[in-house]
Amino acid sequence: MTKNLTLIQFFHWYYPSDGSLWNHFADETNRLSKLGITGAWLPPAYKGASGGLDVGYAPYDLYDLGEFDQKGSVRTKYGTKEEYIRAIKQAHRNGIQVYADIVFNHKAGGDEKEIIPARKVNPDNRTEFISEKYDIESYTKFTFPGRKGMYSDYVWDWHSFTGVDRDEKAQDNAIFSIQNEYGEGWEPVNDDEMGNYDYLMLNDIETRNESVREELKKWGEWYLQQTDVDGFRLDALKHINPYFMADWIAHMRSVAGRPLFVVGEYWNVAQTEVLLRYIDRTRGEIQLFDTVLHIHFHNASQAGKDYDLSGIFHGTLIEANPMMAVTFVDNHDTQPLQSLESPVDFWFKPLAYALILLRESGIPCLFYPALYGSDYKDKGPDGEDHDVHLAAVEELKLMLPLRYEKAYGVQRDYLDHYNVIGWTREGDDEHDHSGLAVLMSNGDEGFKSMEVGKKHAGKTFIDAFGYRKEKVVIDKNGWGTFLCNPGSVSVWVLR
Ligand code: CA
């Protein structure tokens, strides 16, 4: 039986650094599968510069999945290599695919300093040099003494990087373009933000160097072989040469011997055309997260009834190229106190999740705290400590099975009102009792006449959440008048 694909990002920024995530995931795979989850994006599994505390986005050694005593710890923030592999096996037993988080933009925590020819650039326009070439000193040599050449003896040095942000000799923080044999400046990237946004942070990887490209391919093959993952989530694509990324994915697909699911993070919340250009340049090898839809959710949640819900999909990736969009409500960067902080207010989350889970297009990706909740503390931009409480979205415990059991068949849209929008799914013959009607309002109580299909004539629909007590009987033409509460969503299903 065909099943809707449903992903979960099984972590968030503030998940405890106690090495428990892989085991926790393994323990949850049975429950997740019963909820209809078909794939899980797990955080970077390799050793970061902060060892057992590293969230994973400052990678030190891609070959150390919690196996070697490096950076003060054998395990990573999430556990050991053995636990990671066991968790993936457990997921597979429960019919859940696992996607590995791949950070190819930069490395951190170099083992030795080197003297490097470099030029400073203007941080606001990276194509503009603001110094002549001179020697700086930086931690660009990675020898991985704790691993002792196991799996790979590749040593990263300054020829493997395009830039750094620290001169140890002059104690100077700036953006330095390394003057190596591969070019005077940065690699080509997909858009011209900051002039050229190849450089994001730390030691920026140089993919014009053939030995780097070969090493990353070799590593990818090793990773697939060791872990048996089913695909990848690619980090920071805005800052990586798109032609390299497409080649790497094509290579991985050719050696995998099985289909690989690939979704990338390209952070642009305003210009879907930039995302579409990226998809073109990577020859459709990489689906993208719909960052524009995310910011619509954020804005809608802030504006309340002043947001025009009929335009919620206007200008989004899922509208422009539904086959390539992975939709999400929040992630580890947008959650409160994080770098791209743009959370969706709690009241709107059930509406946003209905918009990604119960429609026909897009592959939805849930965020861990939406299912599990989270409490954490961190410093905000104001330098003060803040306590954050993210409550679980209770509706998801019903909405996920509704996606799995009922969200099939023809979709009819009624995205036609400033405050009250809805749609129906007719259901299909493959899934018994399938079909549903969704109505949501960001203002007052809502009602709307919608068609669910003639095959439902005479049948009764009820609100699966129980927010509305009415019974809606479908007329002979297949129409019913559905209702929802103020600032709420109701999902109507066959009684
Ligand atoms: Ca880069």
XYZ file of C-alpha atoms and ligand atoms in Angstrom:
496
model
C 0.000 0.000 0.000
C 1.406 3.397 -0.887
C 2.077 5.571 2.088
C 2.638 9.299 2.391
C 6.263 10.190 3.128
C 6.682 11.951 6.470
C 10.007 13.011 7.957
C 11.145 14.086 11.377
C 14.188 16.151 12.331
C 15.042 14.029 15.345
C 16.976 16.597 17.390
C 17.086 20.267 18.192
C 19.888 22.646 19.132
C 19.469 22.217 22.886
C 19.106 18.460 23.071
C 21.165 17.456 26.161
C 24.878 16.750 25.553
C 24.701 13.467 27.446
C 25.375 11.071 24.598
C 21.820 9.728 24.705
C 20.285 10.738 21.374
C 21.140 7.655 19.300
C 19.718 5.335 21.968
C 16.682 7.566 22.461
C 16.041 7.496 18.713
C 16.415 3.711 18.596
C 13.896 3.401 21.440
C 11.404 5.690 19.694
C 11.469 4.186 16.193
C 8.597 1.814 16.867
C 6.337 4.597 18.111
C 7.387 6.928 15.282
C 6.584 4.280 12.740
C 3.102 3.816 14.211
C 2.568 7.582 13.901
C 3.363 7.306 10.189
C 6.949 8.628 10.188
C 8.875 7.198 7.225
C 12.214 9.012 7.497
C 14.412 10.647 10.124
C 17.033 13.342 9.709
C 19.644 12.774 12.400
C 22.245 15.417 13.367
C 25.893 15.276 12.211
C 27.339 12.027 13.566
C 31.038 12.903 13.345
C 33.321 14.499 15.891
C 33.094 18.267 16.109
C 35.655 20.712 17.417
C 33.949 20.751 20.845
C 34.012 16.968 21.130
C 31.185 15.541 23.242
C 29.463 18.933 23.428
C 29.461 19.795 19.734
C 26.019 20.061 18.117
C 27.754 18.886 14.959
C 28.012 21.920 12.723
C 31.695 22.561 13.480
C 33.076 19.275 12.104
C 36.588 18.231 13.045
C 36.957 14.637 11.802
C 34.381 13.196 9.397
C 35.735 9.675 10.007
C 35.237 9.797 13.777
C 31.622 8.793 14.433
C 32.260 8.484 18.151
C 35.044 5.916 17.877
C 38.307 7.700 18.706
C 39.520 9.675 21.686
C 39.672 13.078 20.018
C 38.692 16.554 21.210
C 38.387 15.289 24.766
C 35.891 12.515 24.148
C 35.311 9.226 22.363
C 31.561 9.687 21.932
C 29.980 12.655 20.187
C 27.230 14.758 21.723
C 24.828 12.030 20.623
C 26.595 8.794 21.496
C 29.093 6.331 20.074
C 29.515 4.973 16.562
C 28.203 1.621 17.730
C 25.053 3.246 19.119
C 24.562 5.250 15.902
C 24.743 2.152 13.745
C 22.482 0.201 16.077
C 19.915 3.051 15.983
C 19.929 3.036 12.175
C 19.349 -0.734 12.152
C 16.502 -0.314 14.609
C 14.954 2.389 12.408
C 15.178 0.112 9.373
C 13.484 -2.697 11.286
C 10.608 -0.303 11.890
C 10.427 0.853 8.278
C 12.031 4.244 8.900
C 14.753 5.575 6.633
C 17.649 7.543 8.119
C 19.240 10.618 6.556
C 22.693 11.751 7.627
C 23.516 15.426 8.108
C 26.434 16.384 5.847
C 28.471 19.517 6.604
C 30.810 20.157 3.669
C 31.232 23.892 3.916
C 33.820 24.042 6.662
C 36.015 22.276 9.184
C 37.022 23.319 12.688
C 39.530 22.509 15.386
C 42.674 22.102 13.250
C 45.551 20.261 14.921
C 48.473 22.444 13.833
C 49.139 25.989 12.740
C 50.504 26.840 9.302
C 51.909 29.986 7.709
C 49.569 30.879 4.849
C 49.594 33.514 2.093
C 46.289 35.375 2.377
C 44.460 38.607 1.629
C 41.819 40.264 3.749
C 38.433 40.891 2.153
C 35.671 43.366 2.891
C 33.222 41.401 5.096
C 30.267 43.067 3.354
C 31.622 42.444 -0.144
C 33.837 39.392 -0.179
C 34.920 40.023 -3.759
C 36.750 43.162 -2.639
C 40.304 42.650 -1.324
C 41.240 45.158 1.377
C 44.905 44.142 1.770
C 47.787 42.933 -0.323
C 48.953 39.336 0.030
C 50.798 38.651 3.292
C 51.542 35.729 5.589
C 49.078 34.869 8.306
C 49.121 31.959 10.728
C 46.113 29.729 11.217
C 45.022 26.270 12.423
C 44.570 24.774 8.973
C 46.412 21.473 9.363
C 44.297 18.460 10.325
C 46.306 15.309 11.036
C 43.829 13.573 13.384
C 46.444 12.194 15.779
C 43.803 10.264 17.741
C 42.695 8.286 14.659
C 46.237 7.511 13.462
C 45.366 7.200 9.777
C 42.618 4.626 10.203
C 40.088 4.634 7.280
C 41.996 7.489 5.570
C 45.436 9.039 5.812
C 44.379 12.278 4.146
C 45.899 15.302 5.867
C 44.024 18.568 5.371
C 46.221 21.659 5.027
C 45.865 25.186 3.687
C 45.622 23.942 0.098
C 42.344 22.308 1.155
C 40.742 25.573 2.268
C 39.610 28.814 0.605
C 39.528 30.975 3.706
C 39.822 31.411 7.456
C 38.744 34.072 9.949
C 41.719 34.183 12.288
C 45.371 35.200 12.058
C 47.045 33.789 15.193
C 50.271 35.670 14.502
C 48.666 39.127 14.556
C 45.827 38.036 16.872
C 43.542 39.398 14.155
C 39.953 38.382 13.407
C 38.907 39.140 9.834
C 37.885 37.263 6.707
C 41.007 36.030 4.949
C 40.991 34.664 1.415
C 43.730 32.035 1.185
C 45.911 32.620 -1.870
C 46.350 29.008 -2.947
C 46.977 27.561 -6.418
C 43.238 27.183 -7.145
C 42.314 30.826 -7.539
C 42.870 34.283 -6.115
C 39.476 34.391 -4.489
C 36.403 32.396 -3.625
C 34.689 29.490 -5.272
C 31.600 30.164 -7.389
C 28.371 29.909 -5.398
C 24.724 30.184 -6.382
C 23.902 33.775 -5.478
C 25.701 37.062 -4.941
C 24.765 37.850 -1.347
C 27.844 39.525 0.282
C 29.335 39.721 -3.206
C 30.234 36.058 -2.855
C 29.087 34.069 0.189
C 31.429 31.076 -0.240
C 32.893 31.934 3.141
C 30.582 31.390 6.115
C 32.795 30.484 9.083
C 35.820 28.502 10.338
C 38.065 26.813 7.743
C 36.193 26.991 4.451
C 36.647 23.869 2.319
C 38.266 24.297 -1.139
C 36.499 21.996 -3.587
C 38.487 23.272 -6.586
C 41.279 21.095 -5.166
C 40.867 17.689 -6.809
C 42.332 15.824 -3.853
C 39.643 17.376 -1.621
C 36.922 16.278 -4.027
C 38.351 12.773 -4.167
C 38.690 12.562 -0.384
C 35.071 13.653 0.140
C 33.868 11.043 -2.367
C 35.957 8.381 -0.704
C 34.556 9.443 2.666
C 30.989 9.336 1.335
C 31.463 5.768 0.113
C 32.938 4.814 3.472
C 30.023 6.454 5.279
C 27.368 4.623 3.254
C 29.170 1.346 3.731
C 29.651 1.808 7.497
C 26.251 3.223 8.402
C 23.759 2.061 5.725
C 21.979 5.430 5.756
C 19.307 6.077 3.130
C 20.189 9.614 2.147
C 21.467 12.980 3.209
C 20.514 16.363 4.564
C 23.066 18.832 3.184
C 24.104 21.786 5.321
C 24.771 25.387 4.238
C 24.371 24.944 0.470
C 24.350 28.695 -0.064
C 28.071 28.653 0.745
C 29.172 25.654 -1.345
C 29.990 25.393 -5.039
C 26.739 23.932 -6.473
C 28.554 22.070 -9.250
C 30.720 20.237 -6.734
C 27.679 19.351 -4.624
C 25.743 17.989 -7.614
C 28.740 15.910 -8.687
C 29.173 14.496 -5.192
C 25.524 13.495 -4.979
C 25.575 11.989 -8.478
C 28.652 10.005 -7.471
C 27.028 8.791 -4.250
C 23.905 7.751 -6.157
C 25.992 5.849 -8.678
C 27.875 3.879 -6.007
C 25.008 3.393 -3.531
C 23.167 0.662 -5.393
C 19.929 1.971 -3.891
C 17.915 5.188 -4.152
C 19.170 7.984 -1.923
C 16.893 10.724 -0.645
C 18.677 14.086 -0.636
C 17.433 17.371 0.802
C 19.475 20.518 1.183
C 19.419 23.579 3.373
C 19.650 26.720 1.249
C 18.770 29.594 3.533
C 16.851 32.231 1.607
C 13.482 33.286 2.992
C 12.564 35.847 0.355
C 13.577 34.707 -3.123
C 12.184 31.435 -4.375
C 13.843 32.168 -7.734
C 17.230 31.708 -6.044
C 16.131 28.288 -4.781
C 14.853 27.377 -8.257
C 18.152 28.439 -9.820
C 19.963 26.212 -7.330
C 17.753 23.256 -8.257
C 18.562 23.917 -11.926
C 22.292 24.188 -11.335
C 22.328 20.952 -9.356
C 20.340 19.208 -12.142
C 17.493 18.263 -9.811
C 19.769 16.053 -7.682
C 18.865 17.919 -4.478
C 15.453 18.755 -3.040
C 15.344 21.887 -0.898
C 13.690 22.889 2.333
C 10.977 25.466 1.662
C 12.500 28.317 3.643
C 10.072 30.823 2.130
C 7.054 28.875 3.407
C 8.702 28.713 6.832
C 8.959 32.499 7.008
C 5.328 32.799 5.882
C 4.387 30.608 8.861
C 6.491 32.778 11.164
C 4.959 35.988 9.810
C 1.416 34.593 9.927
C 1.911 33.495 13.521
C 3.058 37.001 14.499
C 0.365 38.909 12.590
C -2.711 36.983 13.757
C -5.861 37.990 11.899
C -3.966 40.676 9.990
C -2.236 38.029 7.871
C -3.854 37.121 4.556
C -4.104 33.341 4.796
C -5.232 33.079 1.166
C -1.640 33.999 0.217
C 0.119 31.581 2.554
C 1.612 29.627 -0.383
C 2.191 32.589 -2.715
C 5.785 32.792 -3.857
C 6.895 29.663 -1.984
C 9.000 26.804 -3.324
C 6.148 24.357 -2.888
C 3.987 26.532 -5.135
C 6.722 26.935 -7.764
C 8.108 23.379 -7.758
C 6.099 21.062 -5.481
C 8.127 17.977 -6.453
C 11.324 19.475 -5.060
C 10.040 20.996 -1.811
C 10.545 19.639 1.679
C 8.270 21.609 3.983
C 8.849 22.373 7.650
C 7.516 24.594 10.417
C 10.634 25.141 12.582
C 14.189 23.807 12.775
C 17.287 23.923 14.989
C 18.398 27.272 13.514
C 15.027 29.016 13.715
C 14.132 27.916 17.265
C 14.225 30.599 19.993
C 17.741 31.931 20.813
C 19.323 30.412 17.682
C 21.117 32.091 14.772
C 18.164 32.363 12.380
C 15.596 32.782 15.147
C 12.163 32.971 13.524
C 9.940 30.632 15.519
C 6.326 30.000 14.690
C 4.123 31.087 17.611
C 2.481 28.212 19.436
C -1.124 29.038 18.509
C -0.284 28.809 14.797
C 1.650 25.537 14.908
C -1.398 23.254 14.498
C -2.441 25.356 11.480
C 1.067 25.251 9.986
C 1.375 21.507 10.545
C -2.020 20.935 8.916
C -0.781 22.977 5.941
C 2.252 20.697 5.482
C 0.866 17.337 6.659
C -2.601 17.112 5.157
C -2.086 18.378 1.601
C -0.950 16.362 -1.378
C 2.308 18.055 -2.338
C 5.587 18.434 -0.529
C 7.404 16.139 1.846
C 6.786 17.410 5.386
C 9.525 17.355 8.017
C 8.468 17.615 11.679
C 10.694 19.256 14.248
C 11.533 17.175 17.332
C 10.162 19.607 19.976
C 6.766 19.659 18.220
C 6.349 16.032 19.231
C 8.374 15.895 22.441
C 8.430 19.460 23.779
C 11.581 21.051 25.211
C 12.761 23.301 28.018
C 16.111 25.018 27.804
C 18.084 28.093 28.765
C 20.614 30.177 26.815
C 21.875 33.713 26.381
C 19.841 35.849 24.017
C 21.087 38.575 21.669
C 20.709 40.950 24.657
C 23.364 38.995 26.583
C 20.824 37.954 29.244
C 19.839 34.400 30.158
C 16.465 33.324 28.831
C 14.326 30.323 29.695
C 12.514 28.783 26.781
C 9.594 26.390 27.030
C 8.511 24.713 23.811
C 5.336 22.755 24.379
C 4.530 19.705 22.288
C 1.811 20.245 19.679
C -0.814 17.846 21.003
C -2.803 17.872 17.743
C 0.114 16.106 16.024
C -0.635 12.861 17.817
C -3.864 12.770 15.810
C -2.769 14.703 12.748
C 0.094 12.331 11.903
C -2.137 9.245 11.784
C -4.681 11.286 9.801
C -1.996 11.987 7.195
C -1.052 8.347 7.134
C -4.599 6.972 7.009
C -6.744 9.587 5.304
C -4.862 12.288 3.360
C -5.205 10.692 -0.069
C -7.004 11.313 -3.331
C -8.122 14.408 -5.217
C -7.466 17.698 -3.457
C -9.909 20.601 -3.767
C -8.656 23.976 -2.571
C -10.607 26.764 -0.912
C -7.713 29.105 -0.171
C -10.066 31.941 -0.956
C -10.532 34.105 2.135
C -8.321 36.460 4.120
C -8.905 34.662 7.440
C -10.578 31.331 6.731
C -9.129 28.790 4.318
C -9.665 25.120 3.723
C -9.260 22.172 1.416
C -10.572 18.672 1.034
C -9.095 15.326 0.071
C -11.543 12.958 -1.567
C -9.772 9.808 -0.381
C -9.047 6.819 -2.622
C -9.995 3.163 -2.914
C -6.643 1.937 -1.669
C -7.157 3.416 1.804
C -10.438 2.511 3.564
C -12.415 5.430 5.008
C -9.888 7.900 3.584
C -10.669 11.504 2.712
C -10.878 14.582 4.915
C -11.765 18.255 5.022
C -9.595 20.869 6.705
C -10.787 24.304 7.778
C -8.686 26.867 9.619
C -9.058 30.442 10.775
C -6.562 33.005 11.997
C -9.453 35.275 13.016
C -13.028 34.624 14.070
C -14.952 31.366 13.992
C -15.051 30.056 10.417
C -17.379 28.110 8.179
C -17.122 27.198 4.534
C -18.956 25.075 2.025
C -16.510 22.648 0.382
C -16.800 19.650 -1.929
C -15.398 16.316 -0.711
C -16.719 14.332 -3.664
C -19.997 12.701 -4.667
C -18.881 9.331 -3.374
C -19.349 10.743 0.132
C -22.972 11.860 -0.472
C -25.145 11.135 2.565
C -22.167 10.345 4.803
C -21.405 12.125 8.063
C -18.134 13.910 8.871
C -17.000 14.853 12.382
C -14.127 16.978 13.728
C -11.312 14.542 14.539
C -10.002 16.880 17.273
C -13.472 17.284 18.820
C -13.177 21.085 18.827
C -16.508 21.320 16.974
C -19.378 19.124 18.061
C -21.487 19.455 14.893
C -22.063 16.613 12.487
C -21.643 17.542 8.829
C -23.790 15.502 6.443
C -22.574 15.581 2.838
C -25.272 16.549 0.319
C -26.098 14.656 -2.874
C -23.585 16.708 -4.862
C -20.746 15.874 -2.479
C -20.645 19.184 -0.590
C -20.743 19.988 3.103
C -20.431 23.098 5.272
C -17.467 22.695 7.590
C -16.582 24.757 10.649
C -13.648 25.762 12.823
C -13.055 27.753 16.004
C -11.330 31.176 16.135
C -7.530 30.897 15.646
C -7.839 27.171 15.198
C -7.955 24.279 12.757
C -10.452 21.459 12.519
C -9.934 18.312 10.483
C -13.166 16.635 9.452
C -13.195 12.904 8.842
C -15.777 10.206 8.213
C -17.616 9.283 11.374
Ca 32.253 27.620 1.278
